[in-house]
Amino acid sequence: MKLKQLVKLVLINIYHNKVRTLLTTLGVIVGTATIFLVVAIGAGGEAQVNEQYSKLNVGTILISPAQRGKVKDPLTKKDAELIQESDNVTMAFPLLSGSGQIKYAGYANTGPYNGIMPGFQEMNHLVTRSGRLLDDDDDTNHNRCAVVGYEFASVYTDGDPDGIVGNSIEINTRRFEVVGLLERTGDTGSRTSIDDGVFIPISSAERFLLGSRANPIIYALAKDLKSVQPAIADITNALNQSHRLGGADQFRITDAGSRLVSAQETARTMSLLLLSIAIVVLIVSGIGIMNVMFVTVKERTREIGTLKAIGAKRSEILSQFLAEAVVISLVGGILGSVIGFVTIPLLKFFELPALPTVNGVLLGLLFSIVTGVFFGFYPAWKAAELNPIEALRYE
């Protein structure tokens, strides 16, 4: 039997059992659509994680006290200078955090502020929407100036954030001129919130707000991702030398790269879990295909006997029924992929990240075809093995 004849015969049989074929393909449609969406959600989640962490250099290392509250042996600027001496570190600087009453144009609230060095802005890829960033002169001259985050400015200006630049805010009755408004960054995965933040020179924070005994945390930047672990070892050694009271054990050293890898692994684990569920759906649908194919073989037993009586080979009977199972599953796979594409905008409407990929389509179609071949083979083989005389006598 030629391929053209085989396809024509399969299509005729499917056409005469349209409703049953449609019901049989439902499981394959659901399974394929699920696989497509799982791959899309996994790709979307991974892209979202990468986007978030692209705003925070993956070589960033944060050194902070291991316990909250009053610290007996705090970090100092000297620690940052020692860390800076490491060959594996490109920059290291302290950051001071405080909280107080912040006023602007009659609006007052209690919130956090941060004393930073200009390197903090470079490390976090901060860009101004208007105005300028803090520079070395601001820190050297103890300038009472500030750069504010987009959400902070939106709240304090009642939805007109650009108007805050050039005006002054009060932090615990001290006036600071707002010299820059930052672009909105979203969640950067950093400990310090950028969008809600108020950033002033660290020297000004010490002199006017927090005093020289304030407890800083230290940000360090490794040369590259491979240098992160050697840099952490150097930082540990430096803290052990400079802190007699427990050494580095009293501090927590974390790096953004590890959090990125952990977040990516979590996203992949969730994708594998959902993919497993989709495969179970396909297996169930495959059992449905097998059941329908057995019924088809029973119904067409006399037809099989006739075909064998006029000279049809076993391989031709096997091919015909196997092709029918594969076509059913392939049609289900194509419909499932189309439904998956149509569903993507709905997922985005519910703010669920999803990124359609060619791999998702290919994986869905591959599983649908494998399902048809695997579960359609045994009924097809049973049909091919029928005795022609017994088949012709079948009622």
Coordinates of C-alpha atoms in Angstrom, one line a residue:
M1 CA 0.0 0.0 0.0
K2 CA 1.4 3.3 -1.0
L3 CA 1.8 6.2 1.4
K4 CA -0.8 8.3 -0.4
Q5 CA -3.4 5.4 -0.2
L6 CA -2.5 4.9 3.5
V7 CA -3.1 8.5 4.4
K8 CA -6.3 8.6 2.4
L9 CA -7.6 5.5 4.1
V10 CA -6.7 6.9 7.6
L11 CA -8.4 10.2 6.9
I12 CA -11.6 8.4 5.6
N13 CA -11.7 6.3 8.8
I14 CA -11.2 9.4 11.0
Y15 CA -13.9 11.3 9.1
H16 CA -16.4 8.6 9.6
N17 CA -15.8 8.7 13.4
K18 CA -15.4 12.5 13.9
V19 CA -17.0 12.8 17.3
R20 CA -15.2 9.8 18.8
T21 CA -11.9 11.0 17.3
L22 CA -12.5 14.5 18.7
L23 CA -13.2 13.1 22.2
T24 CA -10.1 10.9 22.0
T25 CA -7.9 13.8 21.1
L26 CA -9.1 16.0 24.0
G27 CA -6.6 14.4 26.4
V28 CA -3.8 14.9 23.9
I29 CA -4.9 18.5 23.3
V30 CA -4.9 19.2 27.1
G31 CA -1.5 17.5 27.6
T32 CA 0.2 19.2 24.7
A33 CA -1.2 22.6 25.7
T34 CA 0.0 22.0 29.2
I35 CA 3.5 21.1 28.1
F36 CA 3.6 24.2 25.8
L37 CA 2.5 26.5 28.7
V38 CA 4.8 24.9 31.2
V39 CA 7.8 25.5 28.9
A40 CA 6.5 29.1 28.3
I41 CA 6.0 29.8 32.0
G42 CA 9.5 28.3 32.8
A43 CA 11.1 30.5 30.1
G44 CA 9.2 33.5 31.2
G45 CA 10.1 33.0 34.9
E46 CA 13.7 32.5 34.0
A47 CA 13.7 35.6 31.9
Q48 CA 12.1 37.6 34.7
V49 CA 14.7 36.4 37.2
N50 CA 17.5 37.3 34.9
E51 CA 16.0 40.7 34.3
Q52 CA 15.7 41.4 38.0
Y53 CA 19.2 40.3 38.7
S54 CA 20.6 42.1 35.7
K55 CA 19.9 45.3 37.7
L56 CA 22.1 44.1 40.5
N57 CA 25.6 43.0 39.5
V58 CA 25.9 39.2 40.1
G59 CA 29.4 39.9 41.6
T60 CA 27.9 42.0 44.4
I61 CA 28.8 40.7 47.9
L62 CA 27.0 42.1 51.0
I63 CA 28.6 42.0 54.4
S64 CA 26.2 42.6 57.3
P65 CA 25.9 41.7 61.0
A66 CA 24.7 38.2 61.6
Q67 CA 22.2 39.4 64.3
R68 CA 19.8 42.3 64.4
G69 CA 19.9 44.9 67.1
K70 CA 22.9 46.5 68.8
V71 CA 26.2 45.2 67.6
K72 CA 29.2 44.9 70.0
D73 CA 31.8 44.8 67.3
P74 CA 30.4 46.6 64.2
L75 CA 31.8 46.9 60.7
T76 CA 33.9 50.0 60.0
K77 CA 35.2 52.0 57.1
K78 CA 38.5 50.4 57.8
D79 CA 37.0 47.0 57.0
A80 CA 35.9 48.3 53.6
E81 CA 39.4 49.5 53.0
L82 CA 40.9 46.1 53.9
I83 CA 38.4 44.4 51.6
Q84 CA 39.2 46.8 48.8
E85 CA 42.8 45.6 49.0
S86 CA 41.8 42.1 47.8
D87 CA 42.9 41.3 44.2
N88 CA 39.5 39.7 43.7
V89 CA 37.5 42.8 44.6
T90 CA 37.1 45.9 42.4
M91 CA 35.3 48.1 44.9
A92 CA 34.1 48.0 48.5
F93 CA 32.3 50.7 50.4
P94 CA 30.1 51.1 53.5
L95 CA 26.5 52.0 53.6
L96 CA 24.7 53.5 56.5
S97 CA 20.9 53.1 57.0
G98 CA 18.7 55.1 59.3
S99 CA 15.1 55.9 59.8
G100 CA 13.4 59.2 60.7
Q101 CA 10.7 61.7 59.9
I102 CA 10.9 62.8 56.3
K103 CA 9.0 65.9 55.2
Y104 CA 8.3 67.5 51.8
A105 CA 5.9 70.3 51.0
G106 CA 3.7 69.7 54.0
Y107 CA 3.7 65.9 53.7
A108 CA 5.4 64.0 56.5
N109 CA 6.1 60.4 57.1
T110 CA 8.5 58.2 58.9
G111 CA 10.7 56.2 56.6
P112 CA 14.2 54.9 55.9
Y113 CA 17.1 56.8 54.3
N114 CA 20.6 55.6 53.3
G115 CA 24.1 57.2 53.5
I116 CA 26.0 56.0 50.4
M117 CA 29.2 56.4 48.5
P118 CA 29.0 57.1 44.8
G119 CA 30.1 53.5 44.0
F120 CA 26.7 52.2 45.3
Q121 CA 25.0 53.9 42.3
E122 CA 27.4 52.4 39.9
M123 CA 27.1 48.9 41.4
N124 CA 23.3 49.0 41.2
H125 CA 23.3 50.5 37.7
L126 CA 21.2 53.5 38.9
V127 CA 20.2 56.1 36.3
T128 CA 18.5 59.4 36.9
R129 CA 15.2 60.3 35.4
S130 CA 16.0 64.0 36.0
G131 CA 18.8 65.8 37.8
R132 CA 22.1 64.0 38.7
L133 CA 23.6 61.3 40.8
L134 CA 25.7 61.9 43.9
D135 CA 29.4 62.3 43.3
D136 CA 32.7 62.3 45.2
D137 CA 32.5 66.1 45.8
D138 CA 29.2 65.6 47.6
D139 CA 30.8 63.1 49.9
T140 CA 34.1 65.0 50.4
N141 CA 32.3 68.3 51.2
H142 CA 29.5 66.8 53.3
N143 CA 26.9 68.3 51.0
R144 CA 23.4 68.2 52.2
C145 CA 21.9 66.8 49.0
A146 CA 19.9 63.8 48.2
V147 CA 18.9 61.5 45.3
V148 CA 15.4 59.9 45.7
G149 CA 13.7 56.8 44.2
Y150 CA 10.7 57.1 41.8
E151 CA 8.1 55.6 44.2
F152 CA 9.2 57.7 47.1
A153 CA 8.9 60.9 44.9
S154 CA 5.5 59.8 43.6
V155 CA 4.1 59.4 47.1
Y156 CA 5.5 62.6 48.5
T157 CA 4.6 64.7 45.5
D158 CA 1.1 63.2 45.0
G159 CA 1.9 61.7 41.6
D160 CA 4.2 64.4 40.2
P161 CA 7.7 62.9 41.0
D162 CA 9.7 65.2 38.6
G163 CA 8.7 68.3 40.6
I164 CA 10.8 67.2 43.6
V165 CA 14.1 67.9 41.9
G166 CA 15.6 71.2 42.9
N167 CA 13.5 71.4 46.1
S168 CA 14.4 70.4 49.6
I169 CA 13.2 67.6 51.8
E170 CA 13.6 67.4 55.6
I171 CA 15.1 64.4 57.3
N172 CA 14.8 64.7 61.1
T173 CA 14.6 68.5 60.7
R174 CA 17.7 68.7 58.6
R175 CA 17.2 70.1 55.0
F176 CA 18.6 68.2 52.1
E177 CA 18.4 69.5 48.5
V178 CA 17.0 66.9 46.1
V179 CA 19.5 66.9 43.2
G180 CA 18.3 63.8 41.3
L181 CA 15.3 61.6 40.7
L182 CA 16.0 57.9 39.9
E183 CA 14.4 55.9 37.1
R184 CA 12.1 53.2 38.4
T185 CA 14.0 50.0 38.8
G186 CA 11.5 47.5 40.2
D187 CA 12.6 44.7 42.5
T188 CA 16.4 44.3 42.2
G189 CA 16.7 41.5 44.7
S190 CA 18.9 43.9 46.7
R191 CA 18.6 44.4 50.5
T192 CA 18.2 48.1 49.9
S193 CA 15.0 49.3 48.2
I194 CA 15.8 51.6 45.4
D195 CA 12.4 52.9 44.3
D196 CA 11.4 53.8 47.8
G197 CA 14.8 55.0 48.8
V198 CA 16.3 58.3 49.9
F199 CA 20.1 58.4 49.3
I200 CA 22.4 61.0 50.8
P201 CA 26.3 61.2 51.0
I202 CA 27.5 58.9 53.7
S203 CA 29.7 61.6 55.2
S204 CA 26.6 63.8 55.5
A205 CA 24.6 61.0 57.1
E206 CA 27.3 60.6 59.7
R207 CA 27.7 64.4 60.4
F208 CA 24.1 65.5 60.4
L209 CA 21.9 62.4 61.2
L210 CA 23.5 59.2 62.5
G211 CA 26.9 60.2 64.1
S212 CA 30.2 58.4 63.6
R213 CA 29.1 55.4 65.8
A214 CA 26.5 54.3 63.3
N215 CA 26.7 50.7 62.2
P216 CA 27.3 50.3 58.5
I217 CA 27.0 47.3 56.2
I218 CA 29.5 46.9 53.4
Y219 CA 29.0 46.3 49.7
A220 CA 31.8 44.7 47.7
L221 CA 32.0 43.9 44.0
A222 CA 34.0 40.9 42.8
K223 CA 36.0 41.2 39.6
D224 CA 33.7 38.7 37.9
L225 CA 31.4 35.8 38.7
K226 CA 34.4 33.4 39.0
S227 CA 36.1 35.7 41.5
V228 CA 33.1 35.7 43.9
Q229 CA 34.1 32.7 46.0
P230 CA 37.8 33.8 46.2
A231 CA 36.6 37.3 47.1
I232 CA 34.4 35.9 49.9
A233 CA 37.5 34.0 51.3
D234 CA 39.5 37.2 51.2
I235 CA 36.7 39.1 53.0
T236 CA 36.5 36.4 55.6
N237 CA 40.3 36.6 56.2
A238 CA 40.1 40.4 56.4
L239 CA 37.3 40.3 59.0
N240 CA 39.1 37.6 61.1
Q241 CA 42.1 39.9 61.2
S242 CA 40.3 43.1 62.1
H243 CA 37.6 41.8 64.5
R244 CA 38.9 40.1 67.6
L245 CA 35.4 39.4 69.0
G246 CA 34.3 36.3 67.0
G247 CA 36.0 37.4 63.7
A248 CA 34.0 36.9 60.5
D249 CA 31.6 34.5 62.3
Q250 CA 29.6 37.4 63.7
F251 CA 28.9 38.7 60.1
R252 CA 26.7 37.3 57.3
I253 CA 28.4 37.3 53.9
T254 CA 26.0 36.8 51.0
D255 CA 26.4 37.2 47.2
A256 CA 23.9 38.1 44.5
G257 CA 25.3 35.3 42.2
S258 CA 24.2 32.6 44.6
R259 CA 20.8 34.1 45.0
L260 CA 20.5 34.2 41.2
V261 CA 21.5 30.5 40.8
S262 CA 19.1 29.6 43.6
A263 CA 16.2 31.5 42.0
Q264 CA 17.0 29.9 38.6
E265 CA 17.1 26.4 40.2
T266 CA 13.8 27.1 41.9
A267 CA 12.2 28.2 38.6
R268 CA 13.5 25.0 36.8
T269 CA 12.3 22.8 39.6
M270 CA 8.8 24.2 39.3
S271 CA 8.9 23.8 35.5
L272 CA 9.9 20.1 35.9
L273 CA 7.1 19.5 38.4
L274 CA 4.5 21.0 36.0
L275 CA 6.1 19.1 33.1
S276 CA 5.7 15.9 35.0
I277 CA 2.0 16.6 35.5
A278 CA 1.6 17.3 31.8
I279 CA 3.3 14.0 30.9
V280 CA 0.9 12.2 33.3
V281 CA -2.0 13.8 31.4
L282 CA -0.5 12.6 28.1
I283 CA -0.2 9.1 29.5
V284 CA -3.8 9.1 30.5
S285 CA -4.8 10.4 27.1
G286 CA -2.6 7.7 25.5
I287 CA -4.6 5.0 27.4
G288 CA -7.7 6.6 26.0
I289 CA -6.2 6.3 22.5
M290 CA -5.4 2.6 23.1
N291 CA -8.9 1.9 24.3
V292 CA -10.5 3.6 21.2
M293 CA -8.1 1.8 18.9
F294 CA -9.1 -1.6 20.4
V295 CA -12.8 -0.7 19.8
T296 CA -11.9 0.3 16.2
V297 CA -10.1 -3.0 15.6
K298 CA -13.2 -4.9 16.9
E299 CA -15.6 -2.9 14.7
R300 CA -13.5 -3.4 11.6
T301 CA -12.5 -7.0 12.1
R302 CA -14.4 -8.2 9.0
E303 CA -12.8 -5.4 7.0
I304 CA -9.4 -6.5 8.2
G305 CA -10.3 -10.1 7.2
T306 CA -11.4 -8.9 3.7
L307 CA -8.1 -6.9 3.3
K308 CA -6.0 -9.9 4.2
A309 CA -8.1 -12.2 2.0
I310 CA -7.3 -10.0 -1.1
G311 CA -3.6 -10.0 -0.3
A312 CA -2.9 -7.2 2.3
K313 CA 0.3 -7.8 4.2
R314 CA 0.6 -7.7 8.0
S315 CA 2.8 -4.7 7.8
E316 CA 0.2 -2.8 5.8
I317 CA -2.5 -3.5 8.4
L318 CA -0.1 -2.6 11.1
S319 CA 0.8 0.7 9.3
Q320 CA -2.8 1.6 8.7
F321 CA -3.9 1.3 12.3
L322 CA -0.7 2.8 13.7
A323 CA -0.9 5.7 11.3
E324 CA -4.5 6.3 12.5
A325 CA -3.3 6.5 16.1
V326 CA -0.4 8.8 15.2
V327 CA -2.7 11.1 13.2
I328 CA -5.2 11.4 16.0
S329 CA -2.4 12.3 18.5
L330 CA -0.6 14.6 16.1
V331 CA -3.9 16.5 15.4
G332 CA -4.3 16.8 19.1
G333 CA -0.8 18.0 19.5
I334 CA -1.3 20.8 16.9
L335 CA -4.5 21.9 18.4
G336 CA -2.9 21.8 21.9
S337 CA -0.1 24.1 20.6
V338 CA -2.6 26.5 19.1
I339 CA -4.6 26.6 22.3
G340 CA -1.3 27.2 24.2
F341 CA -0.5 30.2 22.0
V342 CA -4.0 31.6 22.5
T343 CA -3.7 31.2 26.3
I344 CA -0.4 33.2 26.6
P345 CA -2.1 36.6 26.6
L346 CA -4.5 35.4 29.3
L347 CA -1.5 34.4 31.5
K348 CA 0.1 37.8 31.0
F349 CA -3.2 39.4 32.0
F350 CA -2.9 37.7 35.4
E351 CA 0.8 38.9 35.5
L352 CA 2.1 35.3 35.2
P353 CA 5.3 35.5 33.1
A354 CA 5.2 33.3 30.0
L355 CA 7.4 33.3 27.0
P356 CA 6.4 31.1 24.0
T357 CA 9.3 29.2 22.6
V358 CA 9.9 26.9 19.6
N359 CA 11.2 24.3 22.1
G360 CA 7.8 24.3 23.8
V361 CA 6.0 23.6 20.5
L362 CA 8.5 20.9 19.4
L363 CA 8.4 19.2 22.8
G364 CA 4.6 19.2 22.9
L365 CA 4.4 17.7 19.3
L366 CA 7.1 15.2 20.1
F367 CA 5.3 13.9 23.2
S368 CA 2.0 13.8 21.3
I369 CA 3.5 11.7 18.5
V370 CA 5.3 9.4 21.0
T371 CA 2.0 8.9 22.8
G372 CA 0.3 7.9 19.6
V373 CA 3.0 5.5 18.5
F374 CA 3.4 3.9 22.0
F375 CA -0.2 3.4 22.8
G376 CA -1.4 2.8 19.2
F377 CA 1.2 0.0 18.5
Y378 CA -0.4 -2.8 20.5
P379 CA -3.9 -2.5 19.0
A380 CA -2.4 -2.1 15.5
W381 CA -0.2 -5.3 16.1
K382 CA -3.3 -7.2 17.3
A383 CA -5.1 -6.1 14.1
A384 CA -2.2 -7.2 11.9
E385 CA -2.1 -10.6 13.7
L386 CA -5.7 -11.5 13.1
N387 CA -6.4 -14.7 11.3
P388 CA -8.2 -13.8 8.0
I389 CA -10.7 -16.7 8.1
E390 CA -11.7 -16.0 11.8
A391 CA -11.9 -12.3 11.0
L392 CA -14.3 -12.9 8.1
R393 CA -16.4 -15.1 10.4
Y394 CA -16.5 -12.4 13.1
E395 CA -20.0 -11.1 13.8

